Structure formats: structure tokens, C-alpha cells
Amino acid sequence: MAHKKQTLGEFIIENQSSFQYSSGELSSLLNSLRLAAKIVNHEVNKAGLVDIIGAAGDTNIQGEDQQKLDVYANDKFIQTLTKRNIVCGIASEEEDDFITINSQDENHQNKYVVLIDPLDGSSNIDVNVSVGTIFSIYRRVTPVGTPVMLEDFMQKGSAQVAAGYIVYGTSTMLVYTTGDGVNGFTLNPAIGSFYLSHPNMEFPESGTIYSVNEGNYIHFPQGIKNYIKYCQQEEDDRPYTSRYIGSLVSDFHRNMIKGGIYLYPQSSKNPNGKLRLLYECNPIAFLAEQANGLASDGFTRIMDIQPTELHERVPFICGSRLMVEKAEEFMRDAQ
Ligand SMILES: O=P(O)(O)OC[C@H]1O[C@](O)(COP(=O)(O)O)[C@@H](O)[C@@H]1O
Ligand SMILES: [Mg+2]
Ligand SMILES: [Mg+2]
């Protein structure tokens, strides 16, 4: 059981050499995210006791009412990354445009950009249901020494150097990949350190859980309707169990451990679905594939999609390989 004693900090250093561009900068960046996660976790755990639940009174560029915890988490991640002078740019669900970090880095020497969904599952904040944070990291494409540009963020998911999430649930976990498998760390609140609790996480090839907001069923494309019917049929290991938390991070985390599929398809209400390609779908897709799962929009591999806008949405199907392939088959057949 030796691995249980390994802390996240130790694991990051120990595995630094497996990074493609190991210069210590990515390790410092991951450590900054670890710190920000602990700060936000501390506030999440007090939700209900402190003035952190409810709406903040503003709307973000997606037209969504920002929750106080959305704003708090956004501020804490941006402050931590900025103060530690570790990135050259940040894009966030809660910021209209990307942020250029050059206050302390006059020569623009930092190599990485970070894209974050500071608080995922916002509709669950006030009702004490698990929520999360999602992050995606790229190496900039514009020359070091010049200000960061939009194109540094408009990279395909396949170019990610690292991605992960924090789930603030029955325990707080940080799960991430640098392209060498997926590892999960649980926060020991008494000590304030993350410990390696879930090494080499992998999706079971198939499962019996499907996660979709069936309240939107009538608006779904025929292929998705047919797949949901297939999940509910009395045959083989079906009907599957329906589980939908309404927090992408939490639904994904459960399905990665138990086997399952998560779907947020396009619909007549949301022609491109709801989830954002850059800071929700790409990082989750990177983790899924590193854990032997799959992620697509029903037709195209998510990480092959060329982004065109910072906050663009895409239909999202993700999970155990055989289940995603089956859903894609229904989408093709219905076309
Ligand atoms: O309430 P709906 O329409 O089913 O949407 C739930 C989905 O929306 C999200 O809350 C979107 O994320 P944010 O909370 O970060 O905006 C996902 O976490 C979740 O899976
Ligand atoms: Mg989200
Ligand atoms: Mg969010």
C-alpha cells in the first residue's frame, strides 16, 4: 500500500521527466492548481455557513447567472496562477475574453496557457450536491517573448499537455493526466495534502450506467432518442441504470470508476448542445482517452475538432469505449 503515502507534490516531481517539455514549469503550474483547489475546497465546504451561495447578480458571456461560488472560484484560480507568475494567459468560463498575464513577466517568458471552468455544476451549489473545477493546459504556439494571442487558446484538444478536474464531493479529489495515464488524489483535510488514492484510473470497456438529462428527450436528435431507448430495453445487461447528477465532473468521475456513458447532445433548444469545447469537453475528452474511454460529438472525436471561438459549445458523448461506439452507431444509422 506504499503508493497511498505518496503526495501529489511528490508525484508531480517524480513524474516530471515523463513530461514532453520537462522544465519544471509545468510542475509548478500543476502545484499552483493544487493550491488553488485547496483554497476553493475550503470555501465550498463552508457553503451555507458563509455568504457564498446564491447568485452573484451578474451574467457571464454565456448569458448564465453567475453564482457567487462561480465568481469566487474564478478569482481564486486566476489570482493563484497570476501571483505565481506561472502562465502567459488564462481563459475562463466566467471571463468574456482571455486574460494576458504579463504583469510580472515583462519578457513574456512563460510557455503555458490555462483554460478553466472554475466551478462546474453551478446549479448544484445551493443544494449541497457535488461540484467541480475543470482545467486544460496547452503550450503556447506564438513565440515566447511576445504577448499571448487568441491562437494560443484555439488549439485542438489533441495538443493539450495536461488536463484534469477537482471534484468537491464526499471527499475532495484532484484527477489529472499529462498524457501518461490518469491518476487520482484524495485530499486529507486534517493534513491539507492530496494523496495518491486512485493510481492508473481506467474506464471499464463497458458499463450499465447512462447519464443524460432525460427532461430534454423530446428535443434530442433521433439517434440519441434511439440510443436512450436501447439503454432502457429489457435485453442482455440492459436496462441500464439512469444516473444524472447535473455536474459533468461528478457524472464523469462516477462513470470512469464504474463504467458508463454521459451524454449532453444537441437539441432543438441547444443546436450545439450546452457544454463548452475548450474548458469542459477537451479536458474531459483527454482524460477519457487516457483512461481507455472515448469522447465524441456523435460523429467526430472531440479532440480533433478545430476550435473557432473561446466559448463555443459542442454536443458531447463520453465514457466507456463500447458504450460510446454504440451511441455513435445509433447517430450514424439515424442520419
Ligand atoms: O441542467 P442541465 O441542462 O442538465 O445541465 C447540466 C450540465 O451543465 C453543467 O452544469 C455546465 O457546467 P457549468 O455549471 O460549469 O456551467 C454541467 O456540469 C452539467 O453536466
Ligand atoms: Mg461546467
Ligand atoms: Mg462553470
Tab-separated table of C-alpha atoms and ligand atoms in Angstrom:
chain	number	residue	atom	x	y	z
A	1	MET	CA	0.000	0.000	0.000
A	2	ALA	CA	3.147	2.218	-0.297
A	3	HIS	CA	1.573	4.414	-3.035
A	4	LYS	CA	-1.010	5.673	-0.570
A	5	LYS	CA	1.642	7.687	1.174
A	6	GLN	CA	2.765	9.448	-1.972
A	7	THR	CA	1.545	13.044	-2.009
A	8	LEU	CA	0.505	14.883	-5.157
A	9	GLY	CA	3.509	17.181	-4.825
A	10	GLU	CA	5.885	14.196	-4.713
A	11	PHE	CA	4.101	12.513	-7.625
A	12	ILE	CA	4.350	15.646	-9.774
A	13	ILE	CA	8.099	15.927	-9.169
A	14	GLU	CA	8.684	12.206	-9.580
A	15	ASN	CA	6.864	12.147	-12.920
A	16	GLN	CA	8.240	15.416	-14.238
A	17	SER	CA	10.675	13.640	-16.532
A	18	SER	CA	7.753	11.982	-18.371
A	19	PHE	CA	6.532	15.426	-19.460
A	20	GLN	CA	7.304	16.124	-23.132
A	21	TYR	CA	8.878	19.507	-22.294
A	22	SER	CA	10.004	18.860	-18.737
A	23	SER	CA	11.459	22.125	-17.468
A	24	GLY	CA	9.789	22.269	-14.079
A	25	GLU	CA	7.418	24.963	-15.330
A	26	LEU	CA	4.564	22.513	-15.834
A	27	SER	CA	5.215	21.034	-12.376
A	28	SER	CA	4.964	24.494	-10.826
A	29	LEU	CA	1.774	25.110	-12.772
A	30	LEU	CA	0.215	21.853	-11.519
A	31	ASN	CA	1.283	22.758	-7.993
A	32	SER	CA	-0.387	26.168	-8.365
A	33	LEU	CA	-3.622	24.454	-9.414
A	34	ARG	CA	-3.277	22.158	-6.410
A	35	LEU	CA	-3.018	25.214	-4.125
A	36	ALA	CA	-5.996	26.984	-5.698
A	37	ALA	CA	-8.019	23.764	-5.390
A	38	LYS	CA	-7.409	23.686	-1.649
A	39	ILE	CA	-8.409	27.338	-1.277
A	40	VAL	CA	-11.665	26.799	-3.172
A	41	ASN	CA	-12.340	23.497	-1.398
A	42	HIS	CA	-12.135	25.303	1.923
A	43	GLU	CA	-14.888	27.708	0.820
A	44	VAL	CA	-17.041	25.023	-0.811
A	45	ASN	CA	-17.065	23.053	2.427
A	46	LYS	CA	-18.424	26.081	4.280
A	47	ALA	CA	-21.154	26.802	1.711
A	48	GLY	CA	-24.322	27.562	3.673
A	49	LEU	CA	-22.400	28.994	6.614
A	50	VAL	CA	-20.739	31.847	4.759
A	51	ASP	CA	-22.186	34.183	2.139
A	52	ILE	CA	-21.109	32.027	-0.783
A	53	ILE	CA	-24.343	30.521	-2.075
A	54	GLY	CA	-26.833	32.114	-4.409
A	55	ALA	CA	-26.467	34.326	-7.431
A	56	ALA	CA	-23.724	36.936	-7.676
A	57	GLY	CA	-26.023	39.306	-9.582
A	58	ASP	CA	-24.160	39.303	-12.929
A	59	THR	CA	-24.416	37.160	-16.035
A	60	ASN	CA	-21.448	35.704	-17.887
A	61	ILE	CA	-20.877	35.783	-21.649
A	62	GLN	CA	-22.962	32.603	-21.951
A	63	GLY	CA	-25.959	34.521	-20.592
A	64	GLU	CA	-25.908	32.412	-17.407
A	65	ASP	CA	-26.469	33.936	-13.972
A	66	GLN	CA	-23.120	33.765	-12.258
A	67	GLN	CA	-23.273	32.107	-8.848
A	68	LYS	CA	-21.223	33.612	-6.024
A	69	LEU	CA	-19.109	30.452	-5.940
A	70	ASP	CA	-18.505	30.703	-9.721
A	71	VAL	CA	-17.042	34.165	-9.164
A	72	TYR	CA	-15.115	33.163	-6.032
A	73	ALA	CA	-13.539	30.104	-7.677
A	74	ASN	CA	-12.746	32.121	-10.815
A	75	ASP	CA	-10.989	34.802	-8.757
A	76	LYS	CA	-9.001	32.288	-6.679
A	77	PHE	CA	-7.691	30.284	-9.643
A	78	ILE	CA	-6.761	33.424	-11.599
A	79	GLN	CA	-5.139	35.088	-8.570
A	80	THR	CA	-3.106	31.985	-7.695
A	81	LEU	CA	-1.862	31.475	-11.256
A	82	THR	CA	-1.119	35.205	-11.716
A	83	LYS	CA	0.621	35.699	-8.374
A	84	ARG	CA	2.888	32.741	-9.023
A	85	ASN	CA	3.820	34.091	-12.461
A	86	ILE	CA	3.409	30.680	-13.982
A	87	VAL	CA	1.351	31.155	-17.140
A	88	CYS	CA	1.245	33.612	-20.027
A	89	GLY	CA	-2.550	33.534	-20.445
A	90	ILE	CA	-5.801	32.279	-18.913
A	91	ALA	CA	-9.232	31.695	-20.427
A	92	SER	CA	-12.214	31.005	-18.185
A	93	GLU	CA	-15.926	30.253	-18.499
A	94	GLU	CA	-16.507	33.301	-16.288
A	95	GLU	CA	-14.367	35.725	-18.343
A	96	ASP	CA	-15.605	37.171	-21.641
A	97	ASP	CA	-12.124	37.234	-23.169
A	98	PHE	CA	-8.791	35.575	-22.437
A	99	ILE	CA	-6.537	37.240	-19.884
A	100	THR	CA	-2.931	38.094	-20.723
A	101	ILE	CA	-0.640	37.537	-17.766
A	102	ASN	CA	2.337	39.824	-18.163
A	103	SER	CA	2.367	41.970	-15.053
A	104	GLN	CA	5.387	40.207	-13.601
A	105	ASP	CA	6.711	38.614	-16.775
A	106	GLU	CA	7.771	41.611	-18.802
A	107	ASN	CA	9.583	39.383	-21.261
A	108	HIS	CA	6.594	37.045	-21.753
A	109	GLN	CA	8.785	34.067	-20.987
A	110	ASN	CA	6.026	31.783	-19.670
A	111	LYS	CA	5.170	28.961	-22.037
A	112	TYR	CA	1.766	27.713	-20.916
A	113	VAL	CA	-1.838	28.853	-21.215
A	114	VAL	CA	-4.603	27.527	-18.965
A	115	LEU	CA	-8.296	27.218	-19.745
A	116	ILE	CA	-10.642	26.672	-16.798
A	117	ASP	CA	-14.206	26.020	-15.815
A	118	PRO	CA	-13.720	27.343	-12.272
A	119	LEU	CA	-16.933	25.872	-10.914
A	120	ASP	CA	-18.642	23.061	-12.784
A	121	GLY	CA	-22.161	22.031	-11.842
A	122	SER	CA	-23.219	25.513	-10.721
A	123	SER	CA	-26.881	24.505	-10.461
A	124	ASN	CA	-25.904	22.154	-7.617
A	125	ILE	CA	-24.033	24.663	-5.418
A	126	ASP	CA	-27.004	25.740	-3.295
A	127	VAL	CA	-28.304	22.219	-2.774
A	128	ASN	CA	-25.130	20.625	-1.417
A	129	VAL	CA	-24.577	18.298	-4.380
A	130	SER	CA	-21.017	17.681	-5.597
A	131	VAL	CA	-19.479	20.246	-7.937
A	132	GLY	CA	-16.070	20.570	-9.561
A	133	THR	CA	-13.379	22.562	-11.348
A	134	ILE	CA	-12.002	21.601	-14.791
A	135	PHE	CA	-8.644	22.681	-16.265
A	136	SER	CA	-6.856	22.281	-19.583
A	137	ILE	CA	-3.226	23.239	-20.298
A	138	TYR	CA	-1.525	23.988	-23.620
A	139	ARG	CA	1.933	25.086	-24.623
A	140	ARG	CA	1.619	28.399	-26.409
A	141	VAL	CA	2.050	28.428	-30.222
A	142	THR	CA	3.037	32.086	-30.526
A	143	PRO	CA	6.727	32.862	-29.853
A	144	VAL	CA	7.874	33.142	-26.246
A	145	GLY	CA	8.736	36.770	-25.612
A	146	THR	CA	5.595	38.078	-27.353
A	147	PRO	CA	2.163	38.734	-25.809
A	148	VAL	CA	-0.210	35.756	-25.769
A	149	MET	CA	-2.743	35.638	-28.620
A	150	LEU	CA	-6.159	34.055	-29.274
A	151	GLU	CA	-4.490	31.349	-31.374
A	152	ASP	CA	-2.694	30.107	-28.256
A	153	PHE	CA	-6.149	29.095	-26.966
A	154	MET	CA	-7.646	27.960	-30.297
A	155	GLN	CA	-5.721	24.678	-30.350
A	156	LYS	CA	-7.264	21.241	-30.944
A	157	GLY	CA	-7.724	19.142	-27.827
A	158	SER	CA	-5.110	16.699	-29.124
A	159	ALA	CA	-2.471	19.400	-28.428
A	160	GLN	CA	-3.195	19.516	-24.680
A	161	VAL	CA	-0.121	18.864	-22.482
A	162	ALA	CA	-2.205	18.282	-19.355
A	163	ALA	CA	-5.814	18.291	-18.166
A	164	GLY	CA	-7.729	17.489	-15.029
A	165	TYR	CA	-10.508	18.223	-12.637
A	166	ILE	CA	-11.174	18.666	-8.966
A	167	VAL	CA	-14.355	17.146	-7.584
A	168	TYR	CA	-15.668	18.643	-4.347
A	169	GLY	CA	-17.779	15.707	-3.179
A	170	THR	CA	-17.941	13.272	-0.254
A	171	SER	CA	-14.197	13.720	-0.421
A	172	THR	CA	-12.233	16.191	-2.496
A	173	MET	CA	-10.207	14.655	-5.286
A	174	LEU	CA	-7.863	16.012	-7.938
A	175	VAL	CA	-7.642	13.823	-11.035
A	176	TYR	CA	-5.279	14.649	-13.888
A	177	THR	CA	-3.243	13.452	-16.856
A	178	THR	CA	-0.127	14.685	-18.628
A	179	GLY	CA	-0.622	12.163	-21.417
A	180	ASP	CA	0.769	9.265	-19.403
A	181	GLY	CA	-2.349	7.754	-17.862
A	182	VAL	CA	-4.822	9.175	-15.332
A	183	ASN	CA	-4.182	9.394	-11.579
A	184	GLY	CA	-6.488	10.458	-8.751
A	185	PHE	CA	-5.501	12.079	-5.464
A	186	THR	CA	-7.686	12.479	-2.388
A	187	LEU	CA	-7.341	15.458	-0.059
A	188	ASN	CA	-6.718	14.566	3.566
A	189	PRO	CA	-8.382	17.607	5.165
A	190	ALA	CA	-6.669	17.020	8.510
A	191	ILE	CA	-3.231	17.338	6.904
A	192	GLY	CA	-4.196	19.528	3.944
A	193	SER	CA	-2.391	17.284	1.441
A	194	PHE	CA	-3.580	15.309	-1.577
A	195	TYR	CA	-2.530	11.626	-1.516
A	196	LEU	CA	-2.404	9.179	-4.423
A	197	SER	CA	-5.577	7.145	-3.829
A	198	HIS	CA	-6.553	6.122	-7.385
A	199	PRO	CA	-3.471	5.224	-9.482
A	200	ASN	CA	-3.901	4.486	-13.205
A	201	MET	CA	-7.626	5.103	-13.401
A	202	GLU	CA	-9.318	3.314	-16.318
A	203	PHE	CA	-12.816	3.147	-17.747
A	204	PRO	CA	-14.236	-0.350	-17.811
A	205	GLU	CA	-14.671	-1.204	-21.505
A	206	SER	CA	-18.437	-1.108	-20.991
A	207	GLY	CA	-20.850	-0.402	-18.158
A	208	THR	CA	-24.521	-0.223	-17.141
A	209	ILE	CA	-24.916	3.458	-16.292
A	210	TYR	CA	-26.185	6.172	-18.618
A	211	SER	CA	-26.159	9.861	-17.658
A	212	VAL	CA	-28.321	12.297	-19.628
A	213	ASN	CA	-30.897	14.953	-18.802
A	214	GLU	CA	-33.950	12.997	-19.994
A	215	GLY	CA	-36.070	16.070	-19.401
A	216	ASN	CA	-34.812	17.227	-22.802
A	217	TYR	CA	-35.698	13.926	-24.519
A	218	ILE	CA	-38.292	15.329	-26.942
A	219	HIS	CA	-35.755	17.877	-28.194
A	220	PHE	CA	-32.996	15.300	-28.851
A	221	PRO	CA	-31.959	14.101	-32.344
A	222	GLN	CA	-33.470	10.757	-33.382
A	223	GLY	CA	-30.152	8.929	-32.978
A	224	ILE	CA	-29.935	9.912	-29.300
A	225	LYS	CA	-33.597	9.058	-28.702
A	226	ASN	CA	-32.941	5.604	-30.215
A	227	TYR	CA	-29.838	5.125	-28.044
A	228	ILE	CA	-31.757	6.069	-24.871
A	229	LYS	CA	-34.490	3.581	-25.839
A	230	TYR	CA	-31.760	0.977	-26.354
A	231	CYS	CA	-30.426	1.682	-22.837
A	232	GLN	CA	-33.925	1.120	-21.416
A	233	GLN	CA	-34.695	-2.110	-23.258
A	234	GLU	CA	-35.047	-5.412	-21.329
A	235	GLU	CA	-32.191	-7.301	-23.051
A	236	ASP	CA	-28.687	-8.598	-22.177
A	237	ASP	CA	-27.274	-6.426	-19.382
A	238	ARG	CA	-29.959	-3.810	-20.002
A	239	PRO	CA	-31.914	-1.880	-18.937
A	240	TYR	CA	-29.024	0.296	-17.777
A	241	THR	CA	-29.300	2.415	-14.649
A	242	SER	CA	-30.005	6.112	-15.142
A	243	ARG	CA	-27.741	8.332	-13.038
A	244	TYR	CA	-27.521	12.097	-13.639
A	245	ILE	CA	-26.042	14.429	-11.040
A	246	GLY	CA	-26.097	17.527	-13.232
A	247	SER	CA	-22.379	18.177	-12.619
A	248	LEU	CA	-20.305	16.992	-15.581
A	249	VAL	CA	-17.244	16.361	-13.379
A	250	SER	CA	-19.168	14.199	-10.905
A	251	ASP	CA	-21.057	12.217	-13.569
A	252	PHE	CA	-17.791	11.639	-15.469
A	253	HIS	CA	-15.909	10.635	-12.306
A	254	ARG	CA	-18.539	8.073	-11.328
A	255	ASN	CA	-18.749	6.631	-14.835
A	256	MET	CA	-14.942	6.351	-15.090
A	257	ILE	CA	-14.878	4.271	-11.899
A	258	LYS	CA	-17.997	2.149	-12.503
A	259	GLY	CA	-18.341	2.126	-16.320
A	260	GLY	CA	-20.917	4.292	-18.039
A	261	ILE	CA	-21.719	6.936	-20.607
A	262	TYR	CA	-22.500	10.658	-20.277
A	263	LEU	CA	-24.405	12.470	-22.992
A	264	TYR	CA	-25.171	16.161	-23.480
A	265	PRO	CA	-26.412	16.121	-27.077
A	266	GLN	CA	-27.506	18.913	-29.365
A	267	SER	CA	-31.215	19.584	-29.214
A	268	SER	CA	-33.812	21.780	-30.848
A	269	LYS	CA	-33.268	24.074	-27.829
A	270	ASN	CA	-29.434	23.991	-27.972
A	271	PRO	CA	-28.349	23.241	-31.566
A	272	ASN	CA	-24.729	22.825	-30.424
A	273	GLY	CA	-25.503	21.290	-27.049
A	274	LYS	CA	-24.603	23.099	-23.823
A	275	LEU	CA	-21.065	22.147	-22.890
A	276	ARG	CA	-18.071	24.278	-23.895
A	277	LEU	CA	-15.424	22.706	-26.117
A	278	LEU	CA	-12.326	24.419	-24.694
A	279	TYR	CA	-12.688	24.124	-20.919
A	280	GLU	CA	-15.203	21.305	-20.453
A	281	CYS	CA	-15.192	18.858	-23.397
A	282	ASN	CA	-11.497	18.889	-24.443
A	283	PRO	CA	-10.030	18.326	-20.939
A	284	ILE	CA	-12.619	15.638	-20.103
A	285	ALA	CA	-12.003	14.006	-23.507
A	286	PHE	CA	-8.222	13.933	-22.879
A	287	LEU	CA	-8.812	12.217	-19.517
A	288	ALA	CA	-11.333	9.810	-21.048
A	289	GLU	CA	-8.959	8.691	-23.787
A	290	GLN	CA	-6.037	8.407	-21.354
A	291	ALA	CA	-8.323	6.114	-19.310
A	292	ASN	CA	-9.233	3.941	-22.351
A	293	GLY	CA	-12.584	5.659	-22.818
A	294	LEU	CA	-13.836	7.713	-25.766
A	295	ALA	CA	-15.296	11.197	-26.350
A	296	SER	CA	-17.047	12.500	-29.468
A	297	ASP	CA	-19.801	14.799	-30.666
A	298	GLY	CA	-21.585	11.725	-32.004
A	299	PHE	CA	-19.561	11.709	-35.207
A	300	THR	CA	-16.163	13.379	-34.672
A	301	ARG	CA	-13.539	12.739	-31.988
A	302	ILE	CA	-13.796	15.755	-29.653
A	303	MET	CA	-10.016	16.312	-29.627
A	304	ASP	CA	-9.946	16.518	-33.442
A	305	ILE	CA	-12.369	19.457	-33.535
A	306	GLN	CA	-10.684	22.735	-34.548
A	307	PRO	CA	-11.894	25.442	-32.132
A	308	THR	CA	-13.091	28.723	-33.612
A	309	GLU	CA	-14.453	30.606	-30.596
A	310	LEU	CA	-13.424	30.821	-26.937
A	311	HIS	CA	-16.836	29.839	-25.557
A	312	GLU	CA	-18.122	27.604	-28.356
A	313	ARG	CA	-20.374	24.664	-27.453
A	314	VAL	CA	-20.353	21.148	-28.888
A	315	PRO	CA	-22.557	18.074	-28.467
A	316	PHE	CA	-20.797	15.720	-26.070
A	317	ILE	CA	-20.814	11.936	-25.661
A	318	CYS	CA	-18.178	10.463	-23.368
A	319	GLY	CA	-17.425	7.327	-21.413
A	320	SER	CA	-16.763	3.600	-21.717
A	321	ARG	CA	-15.489	2.756	-25.204
A	322	LEU	CA	-18.123	0.180	-26.239
A	323	MET	CA	-20.968	2.398	-24.997
A	324	VAL	CA	-19.757	5.497	-26.894
A	325	GLU	CA	-19.257	3.399	-30.047
A	326	LYS	CA	-22.830	2.108	-29.695
A	327	ALA	CA	-24.230	5.632	-29.302
A	328	GLU	CA	-22.252	6.772	-32.379
A	329	GLU	CA	-23.677	3.813	-34.306
A	330	PHE	CA	-27.222	4.975	-33.472
A	331	MET	CA	-26.329	8.522	-34.529
A	332	ARG	CA	-24.946	7.318	-37.902
A	333	ASP	CA	-27.911	4.989	-38.511
A	334	ALA	CA	-30.403	7.761	-37.773
A	335	GLN	CA	-28.654	10.178	-40.118
B	1	LIG	O1	-29.054	21.241	-16.084
B	1	LIG	P1	-28.603	20.638	-17.367
B	1	LIG	O2	-29.124	21.352	-18.585
B	1	LIG	O3	-28.843	19.170	-17.431
B	1	LIG	O4	-27.019	20.866	-17.437
B	1	LIG	C1	-26.160	20.236	-16.538
B	1	LIG	C2	-24.783	20.345	-17.110
B	1	LIG	O5	-24.424	21.722	-17.177
B	1	LIG	C3	-23.254	21.956	-16.402
B	1	LIG	O6	-23.630	22.377	-15.126
B	1	LIG	C4	-22.478	23.047	-17.124
B	1	LIG	O7	-21.394	23.464	-16.391
B	1	LIG	P2	-21.329	24.814	-15.528
B	1	LIG	O8	-22.050	24.564	-14.275
B	1	LIG	O9	-19.870	24.972	-15.362
B	1	LIG	O10	-21.924	25.922	-16.346
B	1	LIG	C5	-22.556	20.606	-16.342
B	1	LIG	O11	-21.735	20.453	-15.243
B	1	LIG	C6	-23.739	19.656	-16.251
B	1	LIG	O12	-23.447	18.375	-16.695
B	2	MG	MG	-19.103	23.336	-16.444
B	3	MG	MG	-18.780	26.502	-14.613
